CSV table of C-alpha atoms in Angstrom, one decimal:
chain,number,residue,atom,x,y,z
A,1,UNK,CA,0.0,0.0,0.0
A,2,UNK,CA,1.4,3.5,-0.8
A,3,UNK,CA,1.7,6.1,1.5
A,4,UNK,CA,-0.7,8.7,1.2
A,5,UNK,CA,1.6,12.2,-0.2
A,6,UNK,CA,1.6,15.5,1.9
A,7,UNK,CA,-0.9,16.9,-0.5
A,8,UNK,CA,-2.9,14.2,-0.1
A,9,UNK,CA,-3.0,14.2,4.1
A,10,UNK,CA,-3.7,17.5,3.6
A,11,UNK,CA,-6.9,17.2,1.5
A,12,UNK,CA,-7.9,14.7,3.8
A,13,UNK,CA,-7.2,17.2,6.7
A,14,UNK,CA,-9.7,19.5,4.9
A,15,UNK,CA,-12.1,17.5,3.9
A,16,UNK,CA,-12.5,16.0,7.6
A,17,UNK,CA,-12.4,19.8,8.4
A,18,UNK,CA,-15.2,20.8,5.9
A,19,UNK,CA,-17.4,17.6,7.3
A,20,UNK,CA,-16.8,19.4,10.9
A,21,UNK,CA,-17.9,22.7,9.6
A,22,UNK,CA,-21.4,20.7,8.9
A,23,UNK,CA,-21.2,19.9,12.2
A,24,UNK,CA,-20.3,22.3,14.4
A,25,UNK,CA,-22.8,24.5,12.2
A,26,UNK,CA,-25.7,22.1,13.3
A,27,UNK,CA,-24.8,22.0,16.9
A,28,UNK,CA,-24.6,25.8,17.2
A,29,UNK,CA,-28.1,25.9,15.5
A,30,UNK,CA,-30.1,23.7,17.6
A,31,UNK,CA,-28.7,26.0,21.1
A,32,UNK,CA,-29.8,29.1,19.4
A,33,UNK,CA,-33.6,27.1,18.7
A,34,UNK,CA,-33.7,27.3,22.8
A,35,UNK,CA,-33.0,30.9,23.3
A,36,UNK,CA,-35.0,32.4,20.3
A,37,UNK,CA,-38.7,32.5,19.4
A,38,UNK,CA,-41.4,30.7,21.4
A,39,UNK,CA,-38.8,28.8,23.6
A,40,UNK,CA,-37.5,32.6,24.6
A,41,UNK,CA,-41.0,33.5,24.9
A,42,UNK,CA,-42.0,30.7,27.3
A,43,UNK,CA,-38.8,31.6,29.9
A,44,UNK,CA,-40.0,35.5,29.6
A,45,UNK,CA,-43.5,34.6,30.0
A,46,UNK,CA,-42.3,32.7,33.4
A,47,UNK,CA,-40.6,35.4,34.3
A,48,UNK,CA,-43.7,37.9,33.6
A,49,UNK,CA,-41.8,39.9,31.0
A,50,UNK,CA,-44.2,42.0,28.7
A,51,UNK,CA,-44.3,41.5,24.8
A,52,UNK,CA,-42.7,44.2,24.3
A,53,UNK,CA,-40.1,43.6,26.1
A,54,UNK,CA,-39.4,40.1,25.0
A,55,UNK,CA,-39.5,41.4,21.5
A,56,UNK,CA,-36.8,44.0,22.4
A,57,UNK,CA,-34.5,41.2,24.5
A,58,UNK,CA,-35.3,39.0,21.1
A,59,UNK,CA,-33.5,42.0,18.3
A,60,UNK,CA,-30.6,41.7,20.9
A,61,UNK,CA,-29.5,39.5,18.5
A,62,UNK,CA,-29.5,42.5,16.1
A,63,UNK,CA,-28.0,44.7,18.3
A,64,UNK,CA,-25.3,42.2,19.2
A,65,UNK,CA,-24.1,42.7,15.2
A,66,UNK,CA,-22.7,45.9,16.8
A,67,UNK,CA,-19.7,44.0,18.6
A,68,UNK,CA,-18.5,42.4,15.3
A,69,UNK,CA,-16.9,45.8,15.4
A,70,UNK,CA,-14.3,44.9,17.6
A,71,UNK,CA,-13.3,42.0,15.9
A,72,UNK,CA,-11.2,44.7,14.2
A,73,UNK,CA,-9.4,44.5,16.6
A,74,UNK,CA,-7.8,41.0,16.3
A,75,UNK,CA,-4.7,40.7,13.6
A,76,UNK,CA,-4.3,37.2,13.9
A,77,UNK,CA,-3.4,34.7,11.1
A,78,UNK,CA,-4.7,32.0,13.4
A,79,UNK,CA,-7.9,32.4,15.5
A,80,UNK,CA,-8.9,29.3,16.2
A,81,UNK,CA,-8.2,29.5,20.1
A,82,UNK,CA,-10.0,32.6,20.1
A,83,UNK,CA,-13.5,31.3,18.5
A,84,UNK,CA,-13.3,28.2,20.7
A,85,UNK,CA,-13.1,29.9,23.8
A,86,UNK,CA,-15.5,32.8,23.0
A,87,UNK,CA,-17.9,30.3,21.7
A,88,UNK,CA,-17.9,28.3,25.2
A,89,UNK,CA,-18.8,31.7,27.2
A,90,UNK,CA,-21.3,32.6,24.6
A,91,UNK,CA,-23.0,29.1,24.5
A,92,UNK,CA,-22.8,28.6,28.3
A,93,UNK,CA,-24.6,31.8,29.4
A,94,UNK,CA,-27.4,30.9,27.0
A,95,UNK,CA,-27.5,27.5,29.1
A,96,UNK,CA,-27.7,29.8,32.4
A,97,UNK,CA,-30.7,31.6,31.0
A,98,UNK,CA,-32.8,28.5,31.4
A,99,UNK,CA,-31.1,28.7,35.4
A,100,UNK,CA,-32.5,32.4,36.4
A,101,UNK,CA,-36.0,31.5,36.9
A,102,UNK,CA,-34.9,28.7,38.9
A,103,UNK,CA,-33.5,30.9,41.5
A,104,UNK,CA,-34.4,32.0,44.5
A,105,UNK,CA,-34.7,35.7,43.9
A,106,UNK,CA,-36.8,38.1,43.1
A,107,UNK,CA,-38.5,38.8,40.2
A,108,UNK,CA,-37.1,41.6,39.2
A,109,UNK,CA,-33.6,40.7,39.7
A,110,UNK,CA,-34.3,37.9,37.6
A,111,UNK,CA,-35.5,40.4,35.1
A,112,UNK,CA,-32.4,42.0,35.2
A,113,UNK,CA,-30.3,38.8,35.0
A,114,UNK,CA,-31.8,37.4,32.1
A,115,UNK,CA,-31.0,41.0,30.3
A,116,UNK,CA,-28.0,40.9,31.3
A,117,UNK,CA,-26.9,37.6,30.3
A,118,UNK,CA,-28.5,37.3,27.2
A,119,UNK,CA,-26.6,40.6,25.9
A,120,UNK,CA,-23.0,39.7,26.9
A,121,UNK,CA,-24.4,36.2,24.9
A,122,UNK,CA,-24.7,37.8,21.6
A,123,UNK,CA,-21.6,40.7,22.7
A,124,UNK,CA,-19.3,37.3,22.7
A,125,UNK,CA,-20.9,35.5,19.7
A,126,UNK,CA,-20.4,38.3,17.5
A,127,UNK,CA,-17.1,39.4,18.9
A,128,UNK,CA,-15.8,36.1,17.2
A,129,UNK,CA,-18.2,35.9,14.6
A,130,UNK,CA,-16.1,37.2,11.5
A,131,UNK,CA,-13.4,35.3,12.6
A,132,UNK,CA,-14.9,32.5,12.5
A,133,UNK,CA,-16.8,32.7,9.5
A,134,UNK,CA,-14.1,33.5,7.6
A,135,UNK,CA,-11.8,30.5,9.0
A,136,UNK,CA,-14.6,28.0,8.2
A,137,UNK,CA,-15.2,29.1,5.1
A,138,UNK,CA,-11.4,29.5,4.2
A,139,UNK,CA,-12.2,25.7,4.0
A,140,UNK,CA,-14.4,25.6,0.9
A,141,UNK,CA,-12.9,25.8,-2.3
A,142,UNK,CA,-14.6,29.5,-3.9
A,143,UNK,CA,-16.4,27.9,-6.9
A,144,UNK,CA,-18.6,25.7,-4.4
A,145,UNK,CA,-19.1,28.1,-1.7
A,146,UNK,CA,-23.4,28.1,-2.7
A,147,UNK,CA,-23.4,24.2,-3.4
A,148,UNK,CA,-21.4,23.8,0.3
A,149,UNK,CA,-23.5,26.5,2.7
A,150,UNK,CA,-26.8,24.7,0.5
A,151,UNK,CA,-25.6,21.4,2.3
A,152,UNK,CA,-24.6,22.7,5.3
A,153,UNK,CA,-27.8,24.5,6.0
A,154,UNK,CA,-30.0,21.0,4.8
A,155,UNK,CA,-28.0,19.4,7.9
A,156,UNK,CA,-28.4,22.0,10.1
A,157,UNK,CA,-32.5,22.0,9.2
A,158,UNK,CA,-33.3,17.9,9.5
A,159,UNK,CA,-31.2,18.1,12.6
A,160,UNK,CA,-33.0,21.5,13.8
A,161,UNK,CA,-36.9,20.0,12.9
A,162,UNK,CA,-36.5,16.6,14.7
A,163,UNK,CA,-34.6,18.9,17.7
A,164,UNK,CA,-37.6,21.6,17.7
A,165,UNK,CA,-40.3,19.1,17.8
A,166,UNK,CA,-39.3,16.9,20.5
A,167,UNK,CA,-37.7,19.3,23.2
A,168,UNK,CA,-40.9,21.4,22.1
A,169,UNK,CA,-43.2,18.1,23.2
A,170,UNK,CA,-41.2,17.7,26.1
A,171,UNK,CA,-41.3,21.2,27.3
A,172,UNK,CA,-45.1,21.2,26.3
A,173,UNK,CA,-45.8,18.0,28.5
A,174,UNK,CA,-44.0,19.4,31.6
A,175,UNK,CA,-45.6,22.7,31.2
A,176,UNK,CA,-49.3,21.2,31.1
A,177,UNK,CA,-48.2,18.9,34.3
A,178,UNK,CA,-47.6,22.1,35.9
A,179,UNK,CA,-43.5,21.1,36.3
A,180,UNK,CA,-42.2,23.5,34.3
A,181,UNK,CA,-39.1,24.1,36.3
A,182,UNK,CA,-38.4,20.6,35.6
A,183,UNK,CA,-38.5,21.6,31.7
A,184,UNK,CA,-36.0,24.5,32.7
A,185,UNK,CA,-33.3,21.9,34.1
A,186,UNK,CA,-34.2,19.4,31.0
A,187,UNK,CA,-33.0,22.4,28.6
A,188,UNK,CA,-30.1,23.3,31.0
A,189,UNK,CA,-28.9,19.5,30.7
A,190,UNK,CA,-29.7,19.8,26.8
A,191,UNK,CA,-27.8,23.0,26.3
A,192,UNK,CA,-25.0,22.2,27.7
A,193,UNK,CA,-24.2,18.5,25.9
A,194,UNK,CA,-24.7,20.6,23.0
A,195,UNK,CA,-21.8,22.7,24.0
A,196,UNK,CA,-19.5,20.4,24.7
A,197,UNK,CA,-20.4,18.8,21.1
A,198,UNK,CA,-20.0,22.1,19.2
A,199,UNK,CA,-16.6,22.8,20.9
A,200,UNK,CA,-15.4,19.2,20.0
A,201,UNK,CA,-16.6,20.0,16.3
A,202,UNK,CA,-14.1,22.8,16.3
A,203,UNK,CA,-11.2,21.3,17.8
A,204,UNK,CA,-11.1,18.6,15.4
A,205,UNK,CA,-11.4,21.1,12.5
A,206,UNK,CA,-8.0,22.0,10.4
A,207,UNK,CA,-7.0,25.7,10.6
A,208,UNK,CA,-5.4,27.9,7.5
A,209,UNK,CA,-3.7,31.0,7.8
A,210,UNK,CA,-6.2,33.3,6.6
A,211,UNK,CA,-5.3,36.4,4.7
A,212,UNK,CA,-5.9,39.1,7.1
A,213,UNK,CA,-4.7,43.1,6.8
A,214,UNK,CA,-1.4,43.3,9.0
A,215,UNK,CA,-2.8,46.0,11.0
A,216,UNK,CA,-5.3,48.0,10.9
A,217,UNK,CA,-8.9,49.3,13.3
A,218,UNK,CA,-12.4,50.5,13.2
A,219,UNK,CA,-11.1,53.9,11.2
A,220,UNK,CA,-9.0,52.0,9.0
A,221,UNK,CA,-12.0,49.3,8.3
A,222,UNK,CA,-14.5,51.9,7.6
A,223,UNK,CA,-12.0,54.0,5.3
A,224,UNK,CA,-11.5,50.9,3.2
A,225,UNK,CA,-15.2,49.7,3.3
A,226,UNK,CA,-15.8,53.4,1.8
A,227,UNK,CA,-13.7,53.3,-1.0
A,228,UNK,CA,-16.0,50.0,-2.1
A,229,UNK,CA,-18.9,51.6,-3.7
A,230,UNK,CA,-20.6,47.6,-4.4
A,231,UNK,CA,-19.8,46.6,-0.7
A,232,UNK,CA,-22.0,49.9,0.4
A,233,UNK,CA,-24.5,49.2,-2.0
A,234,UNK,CA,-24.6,45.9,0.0
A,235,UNK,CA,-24.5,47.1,3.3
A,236,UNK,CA,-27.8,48.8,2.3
A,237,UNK,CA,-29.4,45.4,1.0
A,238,UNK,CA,-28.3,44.2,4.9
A,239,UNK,CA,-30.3,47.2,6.3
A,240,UNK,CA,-33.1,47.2,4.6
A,241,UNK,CA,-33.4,43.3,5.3
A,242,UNK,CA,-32.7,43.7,9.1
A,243,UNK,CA,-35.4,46.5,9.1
A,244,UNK,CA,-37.9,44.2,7.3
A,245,UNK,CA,-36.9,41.4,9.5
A,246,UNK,CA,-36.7,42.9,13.2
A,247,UNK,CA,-40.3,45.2,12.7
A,248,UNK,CA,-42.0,42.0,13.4
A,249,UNK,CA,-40.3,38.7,14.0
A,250,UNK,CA,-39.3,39.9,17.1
A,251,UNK,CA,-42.8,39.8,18.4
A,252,UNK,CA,-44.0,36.4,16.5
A,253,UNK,CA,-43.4,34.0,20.0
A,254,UNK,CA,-45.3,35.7,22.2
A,255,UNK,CA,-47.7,36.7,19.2
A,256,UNK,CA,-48.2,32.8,18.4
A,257,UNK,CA,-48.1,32.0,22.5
A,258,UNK,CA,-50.5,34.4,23.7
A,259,UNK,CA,-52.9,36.0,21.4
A,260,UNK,CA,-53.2,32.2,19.2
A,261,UNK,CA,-52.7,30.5,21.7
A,262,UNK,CA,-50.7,28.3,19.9
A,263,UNK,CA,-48.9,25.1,21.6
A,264,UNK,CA,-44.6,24.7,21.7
A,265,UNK,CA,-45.3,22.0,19.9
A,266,UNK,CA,-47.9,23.4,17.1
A,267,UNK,CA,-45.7,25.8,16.7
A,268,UNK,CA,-42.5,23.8,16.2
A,269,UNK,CA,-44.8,21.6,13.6
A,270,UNK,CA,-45.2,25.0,11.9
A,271,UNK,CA,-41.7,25.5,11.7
A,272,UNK,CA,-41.0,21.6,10.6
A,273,UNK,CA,-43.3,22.8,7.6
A,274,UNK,CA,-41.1,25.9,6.9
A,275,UNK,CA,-38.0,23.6,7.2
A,276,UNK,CA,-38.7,21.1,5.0
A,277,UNK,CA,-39.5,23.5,2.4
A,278,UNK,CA,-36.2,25.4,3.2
A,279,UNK,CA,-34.3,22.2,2.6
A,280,UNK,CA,-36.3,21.3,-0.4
A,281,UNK,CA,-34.6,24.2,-2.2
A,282,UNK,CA,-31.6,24.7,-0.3
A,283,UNK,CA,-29.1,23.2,-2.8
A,284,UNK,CA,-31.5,24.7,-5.8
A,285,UNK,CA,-30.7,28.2,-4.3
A,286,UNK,CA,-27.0,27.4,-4.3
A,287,UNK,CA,-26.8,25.9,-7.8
A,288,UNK,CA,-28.8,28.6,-9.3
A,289,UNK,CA,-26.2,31.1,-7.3
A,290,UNK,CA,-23.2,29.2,-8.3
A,291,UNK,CA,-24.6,29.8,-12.1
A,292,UNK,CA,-26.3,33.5,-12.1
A,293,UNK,CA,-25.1,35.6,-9.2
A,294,UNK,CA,-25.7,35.9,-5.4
A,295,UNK,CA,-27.3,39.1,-6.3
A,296,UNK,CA,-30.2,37.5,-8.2
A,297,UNK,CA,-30.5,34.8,-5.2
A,298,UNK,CA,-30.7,37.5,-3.2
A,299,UNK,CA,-33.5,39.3,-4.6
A,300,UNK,CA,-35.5,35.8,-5.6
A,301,UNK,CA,-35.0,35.3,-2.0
A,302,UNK,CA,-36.5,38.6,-1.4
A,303,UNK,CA,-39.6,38.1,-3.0
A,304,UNK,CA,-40.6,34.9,-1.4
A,305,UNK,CA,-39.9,36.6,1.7
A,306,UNK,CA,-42.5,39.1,0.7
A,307,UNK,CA,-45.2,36.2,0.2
A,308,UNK,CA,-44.5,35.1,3.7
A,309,UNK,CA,-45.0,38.5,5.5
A,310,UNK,CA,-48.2,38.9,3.6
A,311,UNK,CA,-49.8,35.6,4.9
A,312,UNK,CA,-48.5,36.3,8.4
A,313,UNK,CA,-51.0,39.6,8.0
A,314,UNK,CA,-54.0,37.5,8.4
A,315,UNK,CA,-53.1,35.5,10.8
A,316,UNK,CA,-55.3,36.0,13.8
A,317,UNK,CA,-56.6,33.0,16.2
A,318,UNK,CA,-59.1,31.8,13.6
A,319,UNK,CA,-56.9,31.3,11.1
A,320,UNK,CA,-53.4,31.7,12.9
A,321,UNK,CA,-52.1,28.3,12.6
A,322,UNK,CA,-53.3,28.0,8.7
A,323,UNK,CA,-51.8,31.2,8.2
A,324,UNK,CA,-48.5,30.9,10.1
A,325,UNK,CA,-48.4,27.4,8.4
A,326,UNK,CA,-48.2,29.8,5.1
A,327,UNK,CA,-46.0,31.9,6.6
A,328,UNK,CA,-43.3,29.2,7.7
A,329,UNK,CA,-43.3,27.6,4.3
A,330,UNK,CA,-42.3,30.7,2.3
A,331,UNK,CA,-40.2,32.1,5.2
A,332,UNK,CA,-38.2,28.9,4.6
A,333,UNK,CA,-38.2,29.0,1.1
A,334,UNK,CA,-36.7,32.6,1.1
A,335,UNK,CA,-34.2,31.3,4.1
A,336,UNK,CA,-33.2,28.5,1.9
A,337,UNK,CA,-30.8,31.0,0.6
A,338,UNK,CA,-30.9,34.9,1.7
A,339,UNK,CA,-28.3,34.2,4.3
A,340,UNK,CA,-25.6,32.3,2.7
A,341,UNK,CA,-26.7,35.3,-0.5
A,342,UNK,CA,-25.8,38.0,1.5
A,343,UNK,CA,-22.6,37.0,3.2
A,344,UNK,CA,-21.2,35.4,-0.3
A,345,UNK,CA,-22.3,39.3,-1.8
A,346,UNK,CA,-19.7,40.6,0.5
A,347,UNK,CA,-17.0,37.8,-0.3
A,348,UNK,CA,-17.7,38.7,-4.0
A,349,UNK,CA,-16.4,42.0,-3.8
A,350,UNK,CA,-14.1,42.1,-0.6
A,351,UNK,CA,-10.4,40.8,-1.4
A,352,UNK,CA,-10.0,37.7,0.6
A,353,UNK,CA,-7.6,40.0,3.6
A,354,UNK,CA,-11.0,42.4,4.2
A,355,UNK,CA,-13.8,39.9,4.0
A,356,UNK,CA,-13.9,39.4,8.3
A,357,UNK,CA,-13.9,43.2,7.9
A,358,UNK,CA,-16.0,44.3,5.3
A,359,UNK,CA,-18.3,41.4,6.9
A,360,UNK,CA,-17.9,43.0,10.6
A,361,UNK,CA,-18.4,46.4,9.5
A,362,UNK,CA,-21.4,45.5,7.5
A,363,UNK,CA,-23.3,43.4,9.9
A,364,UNK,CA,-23.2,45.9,12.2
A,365,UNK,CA,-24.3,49.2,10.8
A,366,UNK,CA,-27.9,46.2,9.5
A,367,UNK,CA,-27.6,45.0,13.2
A,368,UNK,CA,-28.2,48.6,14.9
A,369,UNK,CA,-31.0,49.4,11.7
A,370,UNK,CA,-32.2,46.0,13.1
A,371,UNK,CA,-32.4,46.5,17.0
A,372,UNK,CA,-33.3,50.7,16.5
A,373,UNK,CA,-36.4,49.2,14.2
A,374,UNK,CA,-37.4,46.6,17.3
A,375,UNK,CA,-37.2,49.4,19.7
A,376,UNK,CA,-39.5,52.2,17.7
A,377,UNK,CA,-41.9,49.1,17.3
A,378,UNK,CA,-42.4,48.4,20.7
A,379,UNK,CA,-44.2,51.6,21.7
A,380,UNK,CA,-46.7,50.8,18.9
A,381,UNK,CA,-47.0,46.8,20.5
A,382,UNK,CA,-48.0,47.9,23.7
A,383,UNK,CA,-50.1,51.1,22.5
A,384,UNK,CA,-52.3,49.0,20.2
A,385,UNK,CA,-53.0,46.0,22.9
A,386,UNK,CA,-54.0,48.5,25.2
A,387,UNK,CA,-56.1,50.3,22.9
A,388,UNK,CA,-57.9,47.3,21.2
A,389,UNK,CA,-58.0,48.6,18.0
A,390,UNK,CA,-60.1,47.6,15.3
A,391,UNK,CA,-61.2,48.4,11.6
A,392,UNK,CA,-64.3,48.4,10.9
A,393,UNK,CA,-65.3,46.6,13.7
A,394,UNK,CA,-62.6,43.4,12.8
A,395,UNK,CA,-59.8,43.5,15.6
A,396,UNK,CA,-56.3,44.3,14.5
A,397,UNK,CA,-53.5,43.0,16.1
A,398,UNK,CA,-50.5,44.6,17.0
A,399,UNK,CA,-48.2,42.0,15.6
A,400,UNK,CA,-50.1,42.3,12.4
A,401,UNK,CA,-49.3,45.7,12.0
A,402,UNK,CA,-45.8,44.9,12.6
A,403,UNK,CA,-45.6,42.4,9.8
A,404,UNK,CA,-47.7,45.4,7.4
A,405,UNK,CA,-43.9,47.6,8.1
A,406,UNK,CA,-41.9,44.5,7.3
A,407,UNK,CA,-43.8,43.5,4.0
A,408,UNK,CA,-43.2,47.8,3.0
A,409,UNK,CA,-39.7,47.4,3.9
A,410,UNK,CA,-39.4,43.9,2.0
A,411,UNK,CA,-41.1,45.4,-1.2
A,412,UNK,CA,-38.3,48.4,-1.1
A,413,UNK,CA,-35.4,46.0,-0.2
A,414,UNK,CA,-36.7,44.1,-3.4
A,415,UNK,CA,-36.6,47.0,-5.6
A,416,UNK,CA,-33.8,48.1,-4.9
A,417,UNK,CA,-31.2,45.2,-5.3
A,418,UNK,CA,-33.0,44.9,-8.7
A,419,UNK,CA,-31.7,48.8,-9.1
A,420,UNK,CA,-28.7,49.6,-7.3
A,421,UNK,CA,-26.8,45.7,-7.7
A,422,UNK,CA,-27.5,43.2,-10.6
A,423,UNK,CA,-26.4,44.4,-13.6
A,424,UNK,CA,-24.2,47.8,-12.1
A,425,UNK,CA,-21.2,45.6,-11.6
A,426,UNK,CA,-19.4,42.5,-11.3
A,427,UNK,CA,-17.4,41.0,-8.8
A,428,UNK,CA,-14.3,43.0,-8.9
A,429,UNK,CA,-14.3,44.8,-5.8
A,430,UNK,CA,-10.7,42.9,-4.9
């Protein structure tokens, strides 16, 4: 038997690397299904936080885009060490937010805690974010970057839809048995065997020296961003998605808890629906991207988004589960590809040494439009369910409202990718 050559170890290195990616990618996607939407909503609604509220603690995840910022900061060929250990805070004070309302204290403390903790979360996630992304993907040979994050994300999905469902039965049962604390420790357990997973994932994935600017900080970031007319032009497709996104979303757990009082586990069959769909065209998405452009994925994607916002307009507890069953199935068709569109628009025209940047940079300015949106919303959340407002003698919900601004903002973010991207220029901002 022949010995295998450098190169070959080496493409065997990656390859393992690239199958960890998957992994690690999966793992990391099934922690955040416990801290966002109706699982967030059912620890807030123990706590007795208001709508509002929850839907401002839920664009935290917006706001936390902010802190890719100081990922400036790090000039490092090799980051590796940093994600990993970043990754472990970040994952194990989401496992802690299952603890607070399992304390002893009061309420309000708890309030505070549960603030607290879930906004140094997402300050530590997206401190190492852009490193990380642009490690992993350092992996992937550039020609199959849509066919690879297609496959990733199909994993990530099965894995998520079978996760979702059963902890969301599980949680359900406890709930209705009137153990819910017992549910808490369950998802405390759950969390953090996840963790230790995800941080195997990555320790058992091959590093590269990435290309990275020498030195360099926020000034210098922005400067260079600036002189990139395309990567502003996609800055403003980020914006006007996290605008679209964070008018409503926010508010859609304890919109599908409360007022439609819909179940954990309807609502994670509702999200199995949008899933399946998602994965259904997942690798379409990345093949037609891989042949066209991720600027006309981007504003396909766009447009099915749009469908999805308009059926989540009518939902209202006649028809909410119908409706949101809509909603979920084009949701996940536009999801099948607007994230992995909008990050490969920024590798398109960033050099390789300014993609954790450029990515940084313009995640953050979309993250603040995303979490400044959230906040001016909330006002009208709490105005409207007080005031009980109706048209023509129908009831309008706040949340419906909500989704009205995000289909507006959809609509424009539609219009103008169509205007200001495909066709102005090509990749060639390196």
């Amino acid at each position: 038997m022949n010995k295998l050559s450098m190169s070959d170890n080496d493409s065997l290195k990656f390859k393992r690397s690239r199958l960890m990616y998957i992994f690690e990618a999966a793992l990391e996607y099934l922690i955040s299904i416990l801290v966002t939407g109706p699982f967030l909503a059912t620890i807030t609604k123990e706590l007795g936080v208001s709508d509002s509220l929850t839907g401002i603690l839920s664009s935290v995840i917006s706001l936390g885009c902010l802190f890719q910022l100081l990922s400036l900061s790090v000039r490092k060929l090799k980051v590796k060490k940093l994600v990993v250990v970043f990754s472990v805070i970040n994952q194990a004070f989401f496992m802690l937010l299952y603890v607070i309302p399992l304390t002893g204290a009061k309420n309000q403390i708890k309030i505070l805690l549960f603030a607290v903790l879930i906004c140094a979360a997402y300050i530590i996630y997206n401190f190492a974010h852009p490193k990380k992304i642009s490690w992993l993907m350092s992996l992937v040979d550039e020609g199959g970057r849509g066919a690879f994050t297609a496959n990733k994300e199909i994993v990530s999905l099965v894995c998520g839809m079978l996760f979702s469902f059963l902890m969301g039965a599980v949680i359900d049962r406890f709930a209705e048995a009137g153990q819910i604390r017992t549910a808490f420790i369950l998802s405390t357990a759950v969390i953090f065997a996840l963790m230790l997973l995800h941080t195997l994932t990555m320790i058992f994935t091959a590093e590269r020296e990435t290309p990275d600017c020498k030195s360099g900080n926020l000034l210098a970031g922005v400067k260079e961003l600036a002189k990139n007319k395309q990567i502003i032009k996609i800055t403003g497709v980020f914006v006007l998605y996290n605008i679209s996104n964070f008018a409503s979303v926010p508010f859609y757990g304890t919109y599908q808890i409360n007022e439609l009082g819909l179940s954990l586990k309807t609502v994670s069959v509702l999200v199995i629906f949008g899933n399946i769909s998602r994965i259904l065209v997942s690798r379409l998405w990345g093949k037609y991207a891989d042949r066209k452009s991720f600027a006309a994925m981007t504003e396909k994607c766009l447009m099915f988004l749009g469908v999805s916002q308009l059926c989540a307009v009518f939902a209202v507890p006649k028809t909410g589960t119908a409706m949101f069953a809509l909603y979920y199935i084009f949701y996940g068709v536009a999801m099948g590809g607007i994230n992995s569109a909008l990050i490969n628009l920024v590798f398109d025209y960033a050099a390789p040494e300014k993609r954790s940047d450029f990515l940084a940079i313009t995640q953050a300015v979309s993250g603040l439009a995303g979490f400044l949106t959230t906040l001016c919303i909330s006002p009208l959340v709490t105005a409207v369910q007080k005031s009980s407002f109706t048209i023509s003698g129908v009831p309008i919900y706040a949340q419906q409202l909500c989704t009205l601004i995000s289909l507006l903002f959809t609509v424009a973010s539609v219009i103008y990718v169509r205007k200001a991207i495909i066709g102005k220029a090509s990749p060639g901002g390196r």
